Tab-separated table of C-alpha atoms and ligand atoms in Angstrom:
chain	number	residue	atom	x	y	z
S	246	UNK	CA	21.085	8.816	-2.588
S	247	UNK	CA	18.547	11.207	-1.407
S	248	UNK	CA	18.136	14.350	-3.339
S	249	UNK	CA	17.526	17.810	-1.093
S	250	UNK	CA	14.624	18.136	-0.054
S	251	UNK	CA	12.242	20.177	-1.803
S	252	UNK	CA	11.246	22.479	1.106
S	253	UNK	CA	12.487	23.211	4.585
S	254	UNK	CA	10.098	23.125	7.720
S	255	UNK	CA	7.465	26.110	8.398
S	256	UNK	CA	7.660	26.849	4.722
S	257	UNK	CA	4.506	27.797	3.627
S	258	UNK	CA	2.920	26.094	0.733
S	259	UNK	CA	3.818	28.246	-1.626
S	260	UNK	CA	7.339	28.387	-0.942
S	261	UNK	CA	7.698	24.562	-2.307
S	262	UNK	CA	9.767	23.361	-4.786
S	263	UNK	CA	7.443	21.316	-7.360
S	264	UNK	CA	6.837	18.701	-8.406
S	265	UNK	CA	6.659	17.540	-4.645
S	266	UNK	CA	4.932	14.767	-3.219
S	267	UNK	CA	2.625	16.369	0.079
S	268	UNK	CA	0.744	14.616	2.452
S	269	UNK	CA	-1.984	16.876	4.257
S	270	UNK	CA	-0.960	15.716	7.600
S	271	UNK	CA	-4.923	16.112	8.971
S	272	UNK	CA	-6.153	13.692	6.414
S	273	UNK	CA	-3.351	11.332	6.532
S	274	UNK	CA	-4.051	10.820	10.525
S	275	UNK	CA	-8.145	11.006	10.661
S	276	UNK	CA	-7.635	7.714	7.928
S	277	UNK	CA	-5.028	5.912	10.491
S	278	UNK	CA	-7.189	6.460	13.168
S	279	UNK	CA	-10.731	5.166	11.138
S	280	UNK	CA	-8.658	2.388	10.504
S	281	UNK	CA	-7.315	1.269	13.711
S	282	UNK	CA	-10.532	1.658	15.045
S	283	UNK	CA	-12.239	-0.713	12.660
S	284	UNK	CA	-9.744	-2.959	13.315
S	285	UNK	CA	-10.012	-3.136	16.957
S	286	UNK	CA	-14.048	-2.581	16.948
S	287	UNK	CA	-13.840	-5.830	14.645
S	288	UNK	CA	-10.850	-7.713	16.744
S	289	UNK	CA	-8.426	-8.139	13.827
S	290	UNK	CA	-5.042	-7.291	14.543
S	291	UNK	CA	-4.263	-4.596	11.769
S	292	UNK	CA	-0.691	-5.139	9.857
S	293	UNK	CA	-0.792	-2.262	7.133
S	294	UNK	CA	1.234	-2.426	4.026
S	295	UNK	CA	4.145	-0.601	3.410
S	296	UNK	CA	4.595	-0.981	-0.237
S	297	UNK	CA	2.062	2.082	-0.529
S	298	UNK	CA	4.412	4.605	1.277
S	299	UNK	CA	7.487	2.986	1.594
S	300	UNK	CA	8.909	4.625	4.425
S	301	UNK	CA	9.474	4.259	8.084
S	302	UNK	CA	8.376	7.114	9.920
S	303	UNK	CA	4.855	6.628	8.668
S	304	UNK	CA	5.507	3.499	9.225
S	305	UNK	CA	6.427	4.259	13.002
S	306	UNK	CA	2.948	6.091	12.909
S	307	UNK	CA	0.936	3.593	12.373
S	308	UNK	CA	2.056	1.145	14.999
S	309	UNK	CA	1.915	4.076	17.412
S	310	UNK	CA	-1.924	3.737	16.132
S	311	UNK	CA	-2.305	0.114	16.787
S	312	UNK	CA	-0.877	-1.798	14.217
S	313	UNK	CA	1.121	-4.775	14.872
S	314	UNK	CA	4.155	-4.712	12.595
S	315	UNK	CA	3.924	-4.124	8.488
S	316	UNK	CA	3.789	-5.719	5.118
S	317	UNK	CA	6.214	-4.986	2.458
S	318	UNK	CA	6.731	-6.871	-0.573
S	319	UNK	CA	10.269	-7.117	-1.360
S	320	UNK	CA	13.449	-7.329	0.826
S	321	UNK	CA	14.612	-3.939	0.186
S	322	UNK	CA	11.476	-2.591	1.528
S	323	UNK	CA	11.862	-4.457	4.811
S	324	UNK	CA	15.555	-3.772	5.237
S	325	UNK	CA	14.268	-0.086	4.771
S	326	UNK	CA	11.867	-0.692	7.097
S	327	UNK	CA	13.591	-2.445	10.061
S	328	UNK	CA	16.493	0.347	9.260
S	329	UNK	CA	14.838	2.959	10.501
S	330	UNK	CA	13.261	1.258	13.332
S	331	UNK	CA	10.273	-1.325	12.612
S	332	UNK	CA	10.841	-4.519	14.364
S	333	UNK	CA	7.912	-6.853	12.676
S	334	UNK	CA	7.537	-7.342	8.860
S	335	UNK	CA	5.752	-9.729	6.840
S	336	UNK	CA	6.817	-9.735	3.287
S	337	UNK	CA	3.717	-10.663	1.800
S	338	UNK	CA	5.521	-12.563	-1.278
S	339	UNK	CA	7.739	-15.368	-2.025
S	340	UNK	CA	11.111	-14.498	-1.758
S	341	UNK	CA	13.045	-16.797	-4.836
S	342	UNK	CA	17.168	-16.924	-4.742
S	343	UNK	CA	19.884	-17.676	-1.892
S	344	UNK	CA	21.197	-13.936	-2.051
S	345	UNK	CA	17.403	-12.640	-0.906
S	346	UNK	CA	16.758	-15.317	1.338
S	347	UNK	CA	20.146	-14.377	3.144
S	348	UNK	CA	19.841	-10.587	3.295
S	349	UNK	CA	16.052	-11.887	5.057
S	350	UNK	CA	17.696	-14.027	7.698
S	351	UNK	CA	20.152	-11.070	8.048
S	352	UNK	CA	17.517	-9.103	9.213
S	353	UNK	CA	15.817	-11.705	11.532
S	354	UNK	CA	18.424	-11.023	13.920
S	355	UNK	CA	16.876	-7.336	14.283
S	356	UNK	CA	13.687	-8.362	14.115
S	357	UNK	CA	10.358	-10.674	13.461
S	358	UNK	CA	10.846	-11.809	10.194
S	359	UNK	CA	8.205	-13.556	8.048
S	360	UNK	CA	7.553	-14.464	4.667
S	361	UNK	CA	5.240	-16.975	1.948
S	362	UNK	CA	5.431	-19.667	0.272
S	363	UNK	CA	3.806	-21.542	-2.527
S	364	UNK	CA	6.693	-24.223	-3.423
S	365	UNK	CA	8.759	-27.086	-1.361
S	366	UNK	CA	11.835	-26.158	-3.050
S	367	UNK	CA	11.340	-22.345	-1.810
S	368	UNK	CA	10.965	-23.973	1.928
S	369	UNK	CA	13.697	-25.965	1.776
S	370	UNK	CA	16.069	-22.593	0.652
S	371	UNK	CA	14.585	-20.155	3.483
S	372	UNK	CA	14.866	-23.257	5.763
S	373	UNK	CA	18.977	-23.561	4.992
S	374	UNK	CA	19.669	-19.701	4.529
S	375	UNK	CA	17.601	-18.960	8.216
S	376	UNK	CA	20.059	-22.268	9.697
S	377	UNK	CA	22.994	-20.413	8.086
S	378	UNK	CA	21.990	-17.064	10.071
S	379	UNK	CA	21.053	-18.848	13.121
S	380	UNK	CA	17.798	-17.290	13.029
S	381	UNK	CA	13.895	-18.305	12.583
S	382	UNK	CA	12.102	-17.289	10.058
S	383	UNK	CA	8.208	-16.912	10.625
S	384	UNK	CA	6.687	-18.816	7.316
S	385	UNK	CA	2.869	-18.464	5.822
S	386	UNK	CA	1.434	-20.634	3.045
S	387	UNK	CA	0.054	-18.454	0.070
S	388	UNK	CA	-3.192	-19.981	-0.967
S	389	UNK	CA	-4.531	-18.785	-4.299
S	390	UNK	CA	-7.823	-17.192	-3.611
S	391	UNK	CA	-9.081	-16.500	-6.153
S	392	UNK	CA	-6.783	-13.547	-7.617
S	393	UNK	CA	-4.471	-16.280	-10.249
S	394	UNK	CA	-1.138	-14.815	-9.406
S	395	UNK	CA	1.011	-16.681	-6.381
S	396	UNK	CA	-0.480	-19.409	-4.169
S	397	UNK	CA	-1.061	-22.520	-4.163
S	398	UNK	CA	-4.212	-24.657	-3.682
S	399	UNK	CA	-6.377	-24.165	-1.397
S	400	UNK	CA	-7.183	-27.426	0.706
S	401	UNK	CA	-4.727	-30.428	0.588
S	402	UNK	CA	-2.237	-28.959	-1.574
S	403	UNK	CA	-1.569	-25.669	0.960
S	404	UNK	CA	-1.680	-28.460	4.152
S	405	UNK	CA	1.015	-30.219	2.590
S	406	UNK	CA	3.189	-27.099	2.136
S	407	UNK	CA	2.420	-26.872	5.839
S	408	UNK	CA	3.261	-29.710	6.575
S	409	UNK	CA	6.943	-29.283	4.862
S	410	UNK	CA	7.025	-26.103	6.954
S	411	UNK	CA	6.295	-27.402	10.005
S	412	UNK	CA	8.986	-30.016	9.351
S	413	UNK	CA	11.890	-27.431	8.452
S	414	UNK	CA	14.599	-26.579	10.507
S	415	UNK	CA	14.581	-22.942	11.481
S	416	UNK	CA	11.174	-21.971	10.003
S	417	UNK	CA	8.012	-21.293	12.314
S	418	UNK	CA	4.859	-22.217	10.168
S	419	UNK	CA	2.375	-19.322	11.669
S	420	UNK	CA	-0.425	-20.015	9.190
S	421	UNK	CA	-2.040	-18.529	5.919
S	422	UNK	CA	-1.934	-15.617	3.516
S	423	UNK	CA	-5.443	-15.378	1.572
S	424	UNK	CA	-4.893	-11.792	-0.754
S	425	UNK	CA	-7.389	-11.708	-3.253
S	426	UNK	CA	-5.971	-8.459	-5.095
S	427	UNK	CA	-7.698	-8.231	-7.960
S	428	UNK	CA	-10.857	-7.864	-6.074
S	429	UNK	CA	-9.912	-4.879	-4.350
S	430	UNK	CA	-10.711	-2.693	-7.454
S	431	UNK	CA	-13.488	-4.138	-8.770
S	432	UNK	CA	-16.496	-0.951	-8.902
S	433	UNK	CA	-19.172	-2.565	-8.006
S	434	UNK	CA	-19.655	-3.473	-3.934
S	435	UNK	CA	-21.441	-6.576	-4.106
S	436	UNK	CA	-18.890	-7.927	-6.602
S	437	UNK	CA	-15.799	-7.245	-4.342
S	438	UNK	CA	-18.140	-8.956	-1.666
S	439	UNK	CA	-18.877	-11.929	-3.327
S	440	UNK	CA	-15.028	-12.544	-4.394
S	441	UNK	CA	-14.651	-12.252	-0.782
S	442	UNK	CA	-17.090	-14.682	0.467
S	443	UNK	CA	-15.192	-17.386	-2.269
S	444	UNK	CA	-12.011	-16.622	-0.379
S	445	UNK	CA	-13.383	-17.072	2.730
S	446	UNK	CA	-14.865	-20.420	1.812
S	447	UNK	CA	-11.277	-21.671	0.411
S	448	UNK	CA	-9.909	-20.545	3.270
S	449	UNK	CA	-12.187	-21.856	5.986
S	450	UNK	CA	-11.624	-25.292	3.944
S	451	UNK	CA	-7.628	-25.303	4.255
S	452	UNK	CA	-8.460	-24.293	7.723
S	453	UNK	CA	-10.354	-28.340	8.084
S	454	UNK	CA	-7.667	-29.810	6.372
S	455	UNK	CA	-4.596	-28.056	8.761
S	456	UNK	CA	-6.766	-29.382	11.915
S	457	UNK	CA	-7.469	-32.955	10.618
S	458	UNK	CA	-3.463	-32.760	10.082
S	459	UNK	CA	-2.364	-31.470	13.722
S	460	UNK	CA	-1.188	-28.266	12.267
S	461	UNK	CA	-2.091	-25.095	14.226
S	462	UNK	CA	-2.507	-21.814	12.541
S	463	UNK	CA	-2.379	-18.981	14.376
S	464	UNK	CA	-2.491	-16.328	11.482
S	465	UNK	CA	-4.718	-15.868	8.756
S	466	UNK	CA	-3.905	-12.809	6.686
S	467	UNK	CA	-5.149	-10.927	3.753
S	468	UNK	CA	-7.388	-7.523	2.713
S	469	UNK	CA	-6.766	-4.687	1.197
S	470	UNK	CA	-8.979	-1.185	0.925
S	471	UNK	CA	-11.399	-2.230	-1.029
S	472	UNK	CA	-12.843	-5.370	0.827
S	473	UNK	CA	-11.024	-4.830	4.573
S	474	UNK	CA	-14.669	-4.852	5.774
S	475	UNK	CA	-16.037	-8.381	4.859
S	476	UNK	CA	-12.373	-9.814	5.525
S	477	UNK	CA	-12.688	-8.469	8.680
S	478	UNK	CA	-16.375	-9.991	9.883
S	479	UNK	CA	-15.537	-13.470	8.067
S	480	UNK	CA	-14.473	-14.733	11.543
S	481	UNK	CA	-11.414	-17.194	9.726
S	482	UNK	CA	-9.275	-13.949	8.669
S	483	UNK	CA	-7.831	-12.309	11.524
S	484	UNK	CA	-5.198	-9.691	10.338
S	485	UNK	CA	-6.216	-7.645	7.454
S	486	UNK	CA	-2.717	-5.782	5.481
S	487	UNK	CA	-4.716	-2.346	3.987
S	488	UNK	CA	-2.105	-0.055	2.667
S	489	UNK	CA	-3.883	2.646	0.233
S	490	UNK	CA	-6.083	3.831	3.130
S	491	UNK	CA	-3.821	6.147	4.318
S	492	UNK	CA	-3.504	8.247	1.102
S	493	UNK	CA	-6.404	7.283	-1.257
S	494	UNK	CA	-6.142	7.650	-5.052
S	495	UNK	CA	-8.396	7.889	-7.839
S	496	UNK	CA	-8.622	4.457	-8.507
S	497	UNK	CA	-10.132	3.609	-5.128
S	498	UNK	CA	-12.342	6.976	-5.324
S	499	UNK	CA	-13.921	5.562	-8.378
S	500	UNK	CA	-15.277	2.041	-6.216
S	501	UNK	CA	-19.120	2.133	-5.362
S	502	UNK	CA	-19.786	1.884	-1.561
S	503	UNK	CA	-22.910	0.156	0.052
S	504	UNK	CA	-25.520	2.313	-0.722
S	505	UNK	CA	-24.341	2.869	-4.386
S	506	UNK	CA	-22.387	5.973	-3.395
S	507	UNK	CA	-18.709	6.624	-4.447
S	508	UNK	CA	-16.407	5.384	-1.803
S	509	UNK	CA	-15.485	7.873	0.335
S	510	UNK	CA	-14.507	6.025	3.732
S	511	UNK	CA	-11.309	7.129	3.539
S	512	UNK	CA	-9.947	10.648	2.711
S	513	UNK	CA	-7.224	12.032	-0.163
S	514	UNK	CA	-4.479	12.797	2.119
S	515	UNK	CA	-1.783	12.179	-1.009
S	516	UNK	CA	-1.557	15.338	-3.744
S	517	UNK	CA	1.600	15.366	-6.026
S	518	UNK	CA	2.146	19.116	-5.808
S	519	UNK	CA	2.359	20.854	-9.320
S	520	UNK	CA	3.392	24.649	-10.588
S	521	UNK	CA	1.708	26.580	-13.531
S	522	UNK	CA	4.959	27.196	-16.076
S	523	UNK	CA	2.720	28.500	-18.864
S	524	UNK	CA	-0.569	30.007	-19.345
S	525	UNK	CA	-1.023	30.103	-23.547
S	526	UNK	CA	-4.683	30.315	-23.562
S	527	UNK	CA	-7.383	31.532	-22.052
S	528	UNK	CA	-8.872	28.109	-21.278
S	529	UNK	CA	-5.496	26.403	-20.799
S	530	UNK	CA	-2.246	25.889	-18.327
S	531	UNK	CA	0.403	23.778	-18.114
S	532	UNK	CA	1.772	22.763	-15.162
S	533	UNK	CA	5.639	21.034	-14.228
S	534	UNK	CA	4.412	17.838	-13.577
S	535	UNK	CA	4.042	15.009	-15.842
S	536	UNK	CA	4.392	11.299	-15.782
S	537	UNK	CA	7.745	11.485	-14.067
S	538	UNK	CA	5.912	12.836	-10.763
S	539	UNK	CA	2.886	10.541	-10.854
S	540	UNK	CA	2.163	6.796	-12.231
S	541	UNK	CA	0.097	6.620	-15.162
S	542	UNK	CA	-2.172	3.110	-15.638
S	543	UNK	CA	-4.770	4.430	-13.844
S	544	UNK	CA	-5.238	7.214	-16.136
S	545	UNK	CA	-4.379	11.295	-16.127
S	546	UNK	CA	-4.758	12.921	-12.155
S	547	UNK	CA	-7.480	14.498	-10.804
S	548	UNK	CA	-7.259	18.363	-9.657
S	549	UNK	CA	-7.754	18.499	-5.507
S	550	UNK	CA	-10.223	21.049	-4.484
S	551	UNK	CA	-11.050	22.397	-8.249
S	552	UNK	CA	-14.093	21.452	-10.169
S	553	UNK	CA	-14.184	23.787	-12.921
S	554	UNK	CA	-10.140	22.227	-14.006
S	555	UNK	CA	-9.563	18.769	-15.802
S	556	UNK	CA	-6.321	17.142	-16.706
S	557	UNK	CA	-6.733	16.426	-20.468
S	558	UNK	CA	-2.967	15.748	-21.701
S	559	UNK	CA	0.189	14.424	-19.809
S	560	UNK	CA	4.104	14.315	-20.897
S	561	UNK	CA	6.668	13.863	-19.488
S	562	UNK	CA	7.151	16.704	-17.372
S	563	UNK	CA	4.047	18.449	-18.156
S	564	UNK	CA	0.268	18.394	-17.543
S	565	UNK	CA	-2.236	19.803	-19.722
S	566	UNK	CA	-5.232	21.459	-17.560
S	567	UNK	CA	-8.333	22.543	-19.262
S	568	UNK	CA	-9.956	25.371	-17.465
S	569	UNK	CA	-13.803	25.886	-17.307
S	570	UNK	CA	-15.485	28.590	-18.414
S	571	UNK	CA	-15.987	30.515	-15.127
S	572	UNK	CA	-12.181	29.384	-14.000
S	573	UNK	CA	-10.125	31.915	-13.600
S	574	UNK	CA	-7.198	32.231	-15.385
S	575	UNK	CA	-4.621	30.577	-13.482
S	576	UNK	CA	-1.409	33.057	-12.152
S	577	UNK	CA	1.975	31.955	-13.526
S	578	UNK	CA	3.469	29.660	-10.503
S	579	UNK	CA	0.352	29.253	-8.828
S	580	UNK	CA	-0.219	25.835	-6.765
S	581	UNK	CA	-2.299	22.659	-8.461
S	582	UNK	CA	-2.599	19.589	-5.888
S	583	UNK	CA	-3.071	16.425	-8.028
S	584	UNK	CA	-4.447	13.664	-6.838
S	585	UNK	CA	-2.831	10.214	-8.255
S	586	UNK	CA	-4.842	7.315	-10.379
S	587	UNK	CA	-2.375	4.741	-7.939
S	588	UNK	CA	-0.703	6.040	-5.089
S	589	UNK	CA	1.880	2.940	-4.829
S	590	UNK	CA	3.664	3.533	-7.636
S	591	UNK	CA	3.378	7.314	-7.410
S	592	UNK	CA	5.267	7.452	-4.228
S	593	UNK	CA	7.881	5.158	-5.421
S	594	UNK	CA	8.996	8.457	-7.529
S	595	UNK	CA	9.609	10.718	-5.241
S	596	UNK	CA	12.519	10.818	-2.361
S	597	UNK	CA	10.433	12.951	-0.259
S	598	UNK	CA	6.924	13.126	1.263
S	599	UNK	CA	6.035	16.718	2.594
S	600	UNK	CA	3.737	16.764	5.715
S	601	UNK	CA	1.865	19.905	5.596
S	602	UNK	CA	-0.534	21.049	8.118
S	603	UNK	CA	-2.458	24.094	7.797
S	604	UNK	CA	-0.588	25.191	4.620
S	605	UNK	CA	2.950	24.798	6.454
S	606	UNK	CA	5.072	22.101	5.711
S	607	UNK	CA	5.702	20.256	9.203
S	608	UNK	CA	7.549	17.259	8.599
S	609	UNK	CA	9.947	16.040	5.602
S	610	UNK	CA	10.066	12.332	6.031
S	611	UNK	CA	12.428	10.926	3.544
S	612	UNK	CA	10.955	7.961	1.326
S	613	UNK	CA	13.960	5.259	2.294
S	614	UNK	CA	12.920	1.931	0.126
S	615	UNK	CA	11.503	3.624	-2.702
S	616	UNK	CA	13.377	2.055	-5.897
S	617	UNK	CA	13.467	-0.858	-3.592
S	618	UNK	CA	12.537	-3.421	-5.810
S	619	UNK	CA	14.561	-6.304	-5.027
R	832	LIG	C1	-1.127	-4.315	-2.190
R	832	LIG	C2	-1.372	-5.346	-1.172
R	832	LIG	C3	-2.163	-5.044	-0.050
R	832	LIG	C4	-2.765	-3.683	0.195
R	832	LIG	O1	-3.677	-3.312	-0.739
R	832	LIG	P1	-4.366	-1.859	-0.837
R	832	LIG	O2	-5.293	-2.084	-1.922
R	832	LIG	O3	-3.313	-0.884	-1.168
R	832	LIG	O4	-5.004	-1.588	0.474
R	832	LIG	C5	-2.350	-6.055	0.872
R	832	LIG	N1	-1.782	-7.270	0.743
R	832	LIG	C6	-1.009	-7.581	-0.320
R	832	LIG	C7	-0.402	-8.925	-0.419
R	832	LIG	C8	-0.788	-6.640	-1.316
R	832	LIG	O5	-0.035	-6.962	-2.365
């Protein structure tokens, strides 16, 4: 159920109901377009993720800039996704249990549907629920890069899930999924580089072991913000799944570039759109939005466009801003943009993202596979 939305088009800013989740509409396009252009300029095909926005019409935007289909993570998200229109996803996961595996096949009837593995058991389920459907199910081998969550081996043990693949009824083995997540965030640019160079020498050897075994593999997928760029020149990966690009959040704000500079490749196009309810002290307002409007592990918001405010407490529905001394005092229902720690997880709170353009809102593009966890 979607609640109303919190504005109506050519609203001005003002006139929004907070908290609101906005997207400056500027931003939000200049980082599709830097993107897309990388991608081509380094001939990787670009498949962004949708598990950072979660909905289909910016979805639909970024394959009208380029991009060849999408990643989501969980069924929901790509029966949200092909719902309103996408016709290639990738869930970037393994998908465990006949009731999944069936709404998946389901959907490869609409569209290109693909999926991991890291198990033979796993292959032969997907294998028996895509016969059941009559479909084919496009079917990637997880190696573990590095990162310790899914994947198996790199080397003999991913050829042999290949192998399995190859010989399953109704699956298409396409080739490899190499995420190393956890590198993504580390600060320092030369780490994330280094993690990256491992990956791409597993890789590179499961990529020897599939052509002493016959098996071709046309895909080789992984990246994410923070390490897109050495994915991308590696020459094995050649379709690189960013997803926090488009909005940027503090977490990837606070990563070191090349030249020891904060990262700044990308712009904050994603503000969770606050009120002042309360000014009780000279240095001090509260605003309406608390930990219900924005994800917490990545620590309190930053305030967009405002140097002299800090968030220094958070509640549930309240933020605590601490006010410089040369701030003014803040006007009861005044605007405060906040910019998220994690946009992911942010987004997956709010029904709504508002796409404002010159301080009107311009588009209301309804959030259809957030809570879609399953
Ligand atoms: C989250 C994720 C991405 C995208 O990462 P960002 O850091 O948001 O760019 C890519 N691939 C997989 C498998 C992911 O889980």
């Amino acid at each position: 159920v979607q609640s109303r939305p919190p504005a109506e088009i050519g609203a001005p800013l003002e006139a929004i109901e907070t908290p609101a989740l906005v997207v400056e509409l500027d931003a939000l396009e200049r980082n599709m377009v830097r993107m897309a252009r990388f991608a081509s300029a380094a001939g990787v095909r670009l498949r962004p993720h949708a598990k950072t926005h979660k909905c289909p019409a910016i979805a639909l935007k970024q394959i009208a800039h380029g991009a060849v289909g999408q990643c989501v993570q969980t069924v929901g998200e790509a029966e949200a996704l092909v719902k309103g229109g996408v016709t290639d996803v990738l869930v970037t996961n393994e998908v465990v249990g006949t009731g999944k595996l069936r709404r998946l096949a389901a959907l490869a009837s609409e569209a290109s549907v693909g999926l991991c593995f890291d198990h033979p058991d796993q292959v032969d389920a997907a294998s028996q629920a895509a016969r059941d459907a009559g479909v084919t199910l496009r079917a990637l081998v997880e190696i573990d890069v590095g990162m310790e969550r899914c994947g198996v081996q790199p080397g003999a043990a991913a050829r042999d899930l290949a192998q399995r693949i190859a010989e399953a009824p109704n699956l298409a083995f396409e080739g490899l999924q190499a995420y190393h997540g956890s590198a993504q965030h580390f600060e320092s640019h030369s780490a994330r580089e280094q993690a990256i160079d491992r990956a791409v020498a597993a890789v590179s050897r499961t990529l020897e072991a599939f052509q002493a075994a016959g098996l071709p593999c046309e895909t080789v997928g992984g990246a994410g913000t923070g390490t897109f760029q050495f994915e991308a020149r590696s020459g094995v990966y050649n379709e690189i799944q960013v997803g926090s690009y488009i909005f940027m959040d503090t977490e990837y704000a606070r990563l070191e570039d090349g030249e020891g500079k904060r990262f700044r490749t990308f712009e904050h196009s994603l503000f969770v759109l606050s009120s002042v309810l309360s000014v009780p002290a000279a240095d001090r307002a509260i605003v309406d939005a608390g930990w219900k409007s924005y994800s917490g592990e990545r620590g309190y918001p930053w305030v967009h466009g405002s140097d002299g405010i800090e968030v220094v407490g958070v509640s549930d529905e309240h933020g605590k801003l601490r006010l410089g001394a040369d701030t003014p005092r803040l006007r009861l229902g005044g605007k405060v943009a906040l910019i998220p720690g994690h946009c992911d997880p942010t987004v997956n709170l709010h029904d709504w993202f508002i796409g404002l353009r010159n301080g009107r809102v311009e588009e209301l593009w309804p959030i259809t596979a957030r809570g879609a966890s399953r």
